[in-house]
Amino acid sequence: DAEITQSPRHKITETGRQVTLACHQTWNHNNMFWYRQDLGHGLRLIHYSYGVHDTNKGEVSDGYSVSRSNTEDLPLTLESAASSQTSVYFCASRGILNEQFFGPGTRLTVL
Amino acid sequence: GNSVTQMEGPVTLSEEAFLTINCTYTATGYPSLFWYVQYPGEGLQLLLKATKADDKGSNKGFEATYRKETTSFHLEKGSVQVSDSAVYFCALIPPDNFNKFYFGSGTKLNVKP
């Protein structure tokens, strides 16, 4: 079955380190998204991509970057991790009926 | 602008009780409407959806009807189970941007045996 996976599922890092979260989907969807989920803020869009070599900023993109070198993957990079980036991160892709399919999430703790 | 408002949680019910989680929206035109469910430690899963007025989405005993006149998409289930305990999110996508999801803040449901 086609699916969307994220790795790692849990990550602890230190302030100032670079961290990359992986997202991989096997549906061949063009549109992919990264969200963070925090208590009191719900889901907030970080970055999104409409296809290979396309990336766009969402509402909370500062401190994050993405790259899209193929259809299947959209890695999210925290250039210099900050404690404010401690969160649960979800990757998603958009299906042909416009619904979004979500990965299982990565819980990131920045100490 | 576009927005989704859900009832505050948590909602606590006994098993076999009737469930309603209210969702209202603000949007221009005719958005598509969704309910997602998030079980502890997992990602969001699509529960049901409706794409035009008066459509009823249904799945796993849950239902929601797209009401244009009241701009609502309330989630209902006739008899909840302990396994339905989760956080439920209402969401919309506007007709002019299929890539922009607007999520509600989520409603936590606790079902007691």
mmCIF file of C-alpha atoms in Angstrom:
data_model
loop_
_atom_site.group_PDB
_atom_site.id
_atom_site.type_symbol
_atom_site.label_atom_id
_atom_site.label_comp_id
_atom_site.label_asym_id
_atom_site.label_seq_id
_atom_site.Cartn_x
_atom_site.Cartn_y
_atom_site.Cartn_z
ATOM 1 C CA ASP A 1 0.000 0.000 0.000
ATOM 2 C CA ALA A 2 1.123 3.528 -0.707
ATOM 3 C CA GLU A 3 2.021 5.473 2.387
ATOM 4 C CA ILE A 4 3.801 8.440 3.895
ATOM 5 C CA THR A 5 6.577 7.886 6.408
ATOM 6 C CA GLN A 6 8.635 10.141 8.636
ATOM 7 C CA SER A 7 11.952 9.602 10.347
ATOM 8 C CA PRO A 8 13.092 9.717 12.982
ATOM 9 C CA ARG A 9 9.958 9.372 15.103
ATOM 10 C CA HIS A 10 11.699 10.916 18.075
ATOM 11 C CA LYS A 11 14.723 13.210 18.185
ATOM 12 C CA ILE A 12 16.525 15.019 20.978
ATOM 13 C CA THR A 13 19.071 17.618 19.999
ATOM 14 C CA GLU A 14 20.889 20.586 21.429
ATOM 15 C CA THR A 15 20.410 24.269 20.757
ATOM 16 C CA GLY A 16 22.373 25.446 17.739
ATOM 17 C CA ARG A 17 22.655 22.078 15.999
ATOM 18 C CA GLN A 18 21.398 21.450 12.498
ATOM 19 C CA VAL A 19 18.622 18.879 12.316
ATOM 20 C CA THR A 20 16.959 17.281 9.313
ATOM 21 C CA LEU A 21 13.617 15.500 9.475
ATOM 22 C CA ALA A 22 12.800 13.128 6.652
ATOM 23 C CA CYS A 23 9.472 12.686 4.882
ATOM 24 C CA HIS A 24 8.850 10.102 2.174
ATOM 25 C CA GLN A 25 5.629 9.336 0.298
ATOM 26 C CA THR A 26 4.936 6.604 -2.196
ATOM 27 C CA TRP A 27 1.733 7.992 -3.747
ATOM 28 C CA ASN A 28 3.611 10.074 -6.309
ATOM 29 C CA HIS A 29 1.797 13.189 -5.071
ATOM 30 C CA ASN A 30 3.121 16.489 -6.339
ATOM 31 C CA ASN A 31 2.022 18.593 -3.366
ATOM 32 C CA MET A 32 3.684 18.078 0.005
ATOM 33 C CA PHE A 33 3.533 20.002 3.271
ATOM 34 C CA TRP A 34 5.229 20.368 6.639
ATOM 35 C CA TYR A 35 3.287 21.349 9.756
ATOM 36 C CA ARG A 36 4.129 21.728 13.390
ATOM 37 C CA GLN A 37 1.647 20.948 16.123
ATOM 38 C CA ASP A 38 1.778 22.703 19.462
ATOM 39 C CA LEU A 39 -0.677 22.905 22.335
ATOM 40 C CA GLY A 40 -2.723 26.052 22.013
ATOM 41 C CA HIS A 41 -1.732 26.623 18.384
ATOM 42 C CA GLY A 42 -3.113 23.635 16.578
ATOM 43 C CA LEU A 43 -1.466 22.822 13.254
ATOM 44 C CA ARG A 44 0.643 25.500 11.600
ATOM 45 C CA LEU A 45 2.060 25.336 8.113
ATOM 46 C CA ILE A 46 5.841 25.639 7.880
ATOM 47 C CA HIS A 47 6.684 25.011 4.208
ATOM 48 C CA TYR A 48 5.086 23.408 1.198
ATOM 49 C CA SER A 49 6.034 22.240 -2.273
ATOM 50 C CA TYR A 50 4.032 21.905 -5.484
ATOM 51 C CA GLY A 51 6.602 19.705 -7.164
ATOM 52 C CA VAL A 52 10.264 18.999 -7.814
ATOM 53 C CA HIS A 53 12.458 22.051 -7.216
ATOM 54 C CA ASP A 54 9.484 24.075 -5.958
ATOM 55 C CA THR A 55 9.332 25.265 -2.328
ATOM 56 C CA ASN A 56 7.184 27.887 -0.618
ATOM 57 C CA LYS A 57 7.050 29.451 2.818
ATOM 58 C CA GLY A 58 4.132 28.879 5.128
ATOM 59 C CA GLU A 59 2.997 30.897 8.113
ATOM 60 C CA VAL A 60 5.858 29.861 10.465
ATOM 61 C CA SER A 61 8.833 29.320 8.168
ATOM 62 C CA ASP A 62 11.543 31.269 10.041
ATOM 63 C CA GLY A 63 14.383 28.966 11.054
ATOM 64 C CA TYR A 64 13.291 26.169 8.701
ATOM 65 C CA SER A 65 14.118 25.213 5.138
ATOM 66 C CA VAL A 66 13.055 22.484 2.711
ATOM 67 C CA SER A 67 14.318 21.140 -0.575
ATOM 68 C CA ARG A 68 12.587 18.987 -3.180
ATOM 69 C CA SER A 69 14.913 17.037 -5.422
ATOM 70 C CA ASN A 70 12.409 14.290 -6.289
ATOM 71 C CA THR A 71 8.674 13.667 -6.036
ATOM 72 C CA GLU A 72 8.837 11.282 -3.075
ATOM 73 C CA ASP A 73 10.833 13.259 -0.513
ATOM 74 C CA LEU A 74 10.551 16.610 1.253
ATOM 75 C CA PRO A 75 13.137 16.868 4.033
ATOM 76 C CA LEU A 76 12.756 19.638 6.595
ATOM 77 C CA THR A 77 15.928 21.232 7.965
ATOM 78 C CA LEU A 78 16.313 23.283 11.094
ATOM 79 C CA GLU A 79 19.457 25.271 10.377
ATOM 80 C CA SER A 80 20.233 26.090 14.008
ATOM 81 C CA ALA A 81 17.799 24.454 16.384
ATOM 82 C CA ALA A 82 16.173 26.603 19.059
ATOM 83 C CA SER A 83 14.150 25.592 22.110
ATOM 84 C CA SER A 84 11.122 27.275 20.536
ATOM 85 C CA GLN A 85 11.273 24.617 17.827
ATOM 86 C CA THR A 86 10.503 21.836 20.268
ATOM 87 C CA SER A 87 7.304 20.454 18.778
ATOM 88 C CA VAL A 88 5.688 17.589 16.928
ATOM 89 C CA TYR A 89 6.244 17.822 13.179
ATOM 90 C CA PHE A 90 3.914 16.340 10.567
ATOM 91 C CA CYS A 91 4.483 15.861 6.902
ATOM 92 C CA ALA A 92 1.526 15.567 4.530
ATOM 93 C CA SER A 93 0.810 15.146 0.844
ATOM 94 C CA ARG A 94 -2.273 16.106 -1.138
ATOM 95 C CA GLY A 95 -4.339 13.530 -2.972
ATOM 96 C CA ILE A 96 -6.283 13.913 -6.203
ATOM 97 C CA LEU A 97 -9.498 14.689 -4.290
ATOM 98 C CA ASN A 98 -7.701 17.452 -2.374
ATOM 99 C CA GLU A 99 -7.578 15.636 0.948
ATOM 100 C CA GLN A 100 -4.263 15.675 2.763
ATOM 101 C CA PHE A 101 -2.633 12.488 3.994
ATOM 102 C CA PHE A 102 -0.460 12.807 7.067
ATOM 103 C CA GLY A 103 2.614 10.982 8.243
ATOM 104 C CA PRO A 104 2.907 9.605 11.785
ATOM 105 C CA GLY A 105 4.885 12.615 13.054
ATOM 106 C CA THR A 106 8.304 13.352 14.518
ATOM 107 C CA ARG A 107 8.580 14.503 18.104
ATOM 108 C CA LEU A 108 11.530 16.896 18.336
ATOM 109 C CA THR A 109 12.983 18.117 21.606
ATOM 110 C CA VAL A 110 15.595 20.886 21.569
ATOM 111 C CA LEU A 111 17.520 21.165 24.836
ATOM 112 C CA GLY B 1 -11.078 35.383 5.299
ATOM 113 C CA ASN B 2 -11.230 31.651 5.857
ATOM 114 C CA SER B 3 -11.418 30.084 9.292
ATOM 115 C CA VAL B 4 -12.779 27.125 11.225
ATOM 116 C CA THR B 5 -14.182 27.223 14.750
ATOM 117 C CA GLN B 6 -14.683 24.090 16.828
ATOM 118 C CA MET B 7 -16.250 23.597 20.195
ATOM 119 C CA GLU B 8 -13.824 23.622 23.101
ATOM 120 C CA GLY B 9 -12.952 20.348 24.673
ATOM 121 C CA PRO B 10 -12.434 18.063 26.279
ATOM 122 C CA VAL B 11 -15.704 16.282 25.727
ATOM 123 C CA THR B 12 -16.261 13.382 28.110
ATOM 124 C CA LEU B 13 -18.926 10.791 27.372
ATOM 125 C CA SER B 14 -19.891 7.360 28.570
ATOM 126 C CA GLU B 15 -19.729 4.450 26.155
ATOM 127 C CA GLU B 16 -22.786 4.229 23.868
ATOM 128 C CA ALA B 17 -23.644 7.903 24.334
ATOM 129 C CA PHE B 18 -24.501 10.172 21.416
ATOM 130 C CA LEU B 19 -21.723 12.433 20.192
ATOM 131 C CA THR B 20 -21.891 15.862 18.617
ATOM 132 C CA ILE B 21 -18.839 18.007 17.999
ATOM 133 C CA ASN B 22 -19.736 21.392 16.598
ATOM 134 C CA CYS B 23 -17.836 22.961 13.735
ATOM 135 C CA THR B 24 -18.612 26.219 11.979
ATOM 136 C CA TYR B 25 -16.664 27.874 9.245
ATOM 137 C CA THR B 26 -16.115 31.153 7.480
ATOM 138 C CA ALA B 27 -15.208 31.032 3.815
ATOM 139 C CA THR B 28 -15.929 32.609 0.477
ATOM 140 C CA GLY B 29 -17.681 30.461 -2.055
ATOM 141 C CA TYR B 30 -18.057 26.736 -1.464
ATOM 142 C CA PRO B 31 -15.138 25.216 0.425
ATOM 143 C CA SER B 32 -14.555 21.505 0.822
ATOM 144 C CA LEU B 33 -14.974 20.359 4.420
ATOM 145 C CA PHE B 34 -13.191 17.610 6.324
ATOM 146 C CA TRP B 35 -13.038 15.882 9.663
ATOM 147 C CA TYR B 36 -9.731 14.392 10.741
ATOM 148 C CA VAL B 37 -9.065 12.202 13.785
ATOM 149 C CA GLN B 38 -5.797 11.976 15.699
ATOM 150 C CA TYR B 39 -5.233 9.067 18.056
ATOM 151 C CA PRO B 40 -2.575 9.426 20.754
ATOM 152 C CA GLY B 41 0.933 9.394 19.335
ATOM 153 C CA GLU B 42 -0.237 9.253 15.744
ATOM 154 C CA GLY B 43 -0.735 11.537 12.777
ATOM 155 C CA LEU B 44 -4.038 12.901 11.540
ATOM 156 C CA GLN B 45 -6.254 10.490 9.644
ATOM 157 C CA LEU B 46 -8.996 11.555 7.304
ATOM 158 C CA LEU B 47 -12.324 10.555 8.844
ATOM 159 C CA LEU B 48 -14.812 11.962 6.351
ATOM 160 C CA LYS B 49 -15.366 14.806 3.966
ATOM 161 C CA ALA B 50 -17.988 16.706 1.955
ATOM 162 C CA THR B 51 -17.405 18.836 -1.087
ATOM 163 C CA LYS B 52 -20.721 20.595 -1.701
ATOM 164 C CA ALA B 53 -23.744 21.872 0.144
ATOM 165 C CA ASP B 54 -26.067 19.217 1.633
ATOM 166 C CA ASP B 55 -23.490 16.483 1.093
ATOM 167 C CA LYS B 56 -23.227 14.034 3.969
ATOM 168 C CA GLY B 57 -19.863 12.481 4.700
ATOM 169 C CA SER B 58 -19.811 9.262 6.678
ATOM 170 C CA ASN B 59 -17.280 6.729 7.906
ATOM 171 C CA LYS B 60 -16.980 4.277 10.826
ATOM 172 C CA GLY B 61 -20.378 5.343 12.183
ATOM 173 C CA PHE B 62 -19.496 9.039 12.120
ATOM 174 C CA GLU B 63 -21.486 11.484 10.017
ATOM 175 C CA ALA B 64 -21.358 15.168 9.140
ATOM 176 C CA THR B 65 -23.579 17.199 6.826
ATOM 177 C CA TYR B 66 -22.389 20.249 4.887
ATOM 178 C CA ARG B 67 -24.854 22.992 5.841
ATOM 179 C CA LYS B 68 -24.312 26.096 3.738
ATOM 180 C CA GLU B 69 -27.150 28.051 5.344
ATOM 181 C CA THR B 70 -25.650 27.726 8.824
ATOM 182 C CA THR B 71 -22.006 27.395 7.645
ATOM 183 C CA SER B 72 -21.647 24.287 9.770
ATOM 184 C CA PHE B 73 -20.239 20.775 9.519
ATOM 185 C CA HIS B 74 -21.032 19.160 12.859
ATOM 186 C CA LEU B 75 -19.648 15.690 13.569
ATOM 187 C CA GLU B 76 -22.073 13.119 15.004
ATOM 188 C CA LYS B 77 -22.003 9.500 16.087
ATOM 189 C CA GLY B 78 -24.929 7.618 17.511
ATOM 190 C CA SER B 79 -23.060 5.394 19.959
ATOM 191 C CA VAL B 80 -19.456 6.100 20.883
ATOM 192 C CA GLN B 81 -16.941 3.506 21.985
ATOM 193 C CA VAL B 82 -13.876 3.761 24.190
ATOM 194 C CA SER B 83 -11.785 3.315 21.049
ATOM 195 C CA ASP B 84 -13.187 6.610 19.683
ATOM 196 C CA SER B 85 -11.208 8.541 22.285
ATOM 197 C CA ALA B 86 -9.042 10.879 20.237
ATOM 198 C CA VAL B 87 -8.704 14.475 19.100
ATOM 199 C CA TYR B 88 -10.993 15.507 16.245
ATOM 200 C CA PHE B 89 -10.132 18.316 13.833
ATOM 201 C CA CYS B 90 -12.505 20.094 11.499
ATOM 202 C CA ALA B 91 -10.878 21.601 8.399
ATOM 203 C CA LEU B 92 -11.668 23.337 5.150
ATOM 204 C CA ILE B 93 -9.947 24.083 1.883
ATOM 205 C CA PRO B 94 -11.197 27.112 -0.068
ATOM 206 C CA PRO B 95 -12.296 26.660 -3.674
ATOM 207 C CA ASP B 96 -9.564 28.968 -4.935
ATOM 208 C CA ASN B 97 -6.613 27.241 -3.243
ATOM 209 C CA PHE B 98 -6.669 23.479 -2.847
ATOM 210 C CA ASN B 99 -3.307 23.523 -1.103
ATOM 211 C CA LYS B 100 -4.304 25.729 1.804
ATOM 212 C CA PHE B 101 -5.901 23.790 4.649
ATOM 213 C CA TYR B 102 -7.549 25.714 7.465
ATOM 214 C CA PHE B 103 -7.778 23.602 10.620
ATOM 215 C CA GLY B 104 -9.841 24.084 13.694
ATOM 216 C CA SER B 105 -8.098 23.906 17.053
ATOM 217 C CA GLY B 106 -9.205 20.331 17.699
ATOM 218 C CA THR B 107 -11.647 18.813 20.183
ATOM 219 C CA LYS B 108 -10.472 16.085 22.519
ATOM 220 C CA LEU B 109 -12.994 13.308 23.109
ATOM 221 C CA ASN B 110 -12.722 11.026 26.127
ATOM 222 C CA VAL B 111 -15.041 8.024 26.214
ATOM 223 C CA LYS B 112 -15.367 6.204 29.531
ATOM 224 C CA PRO B 113 -16.416 2.550 29.810
#
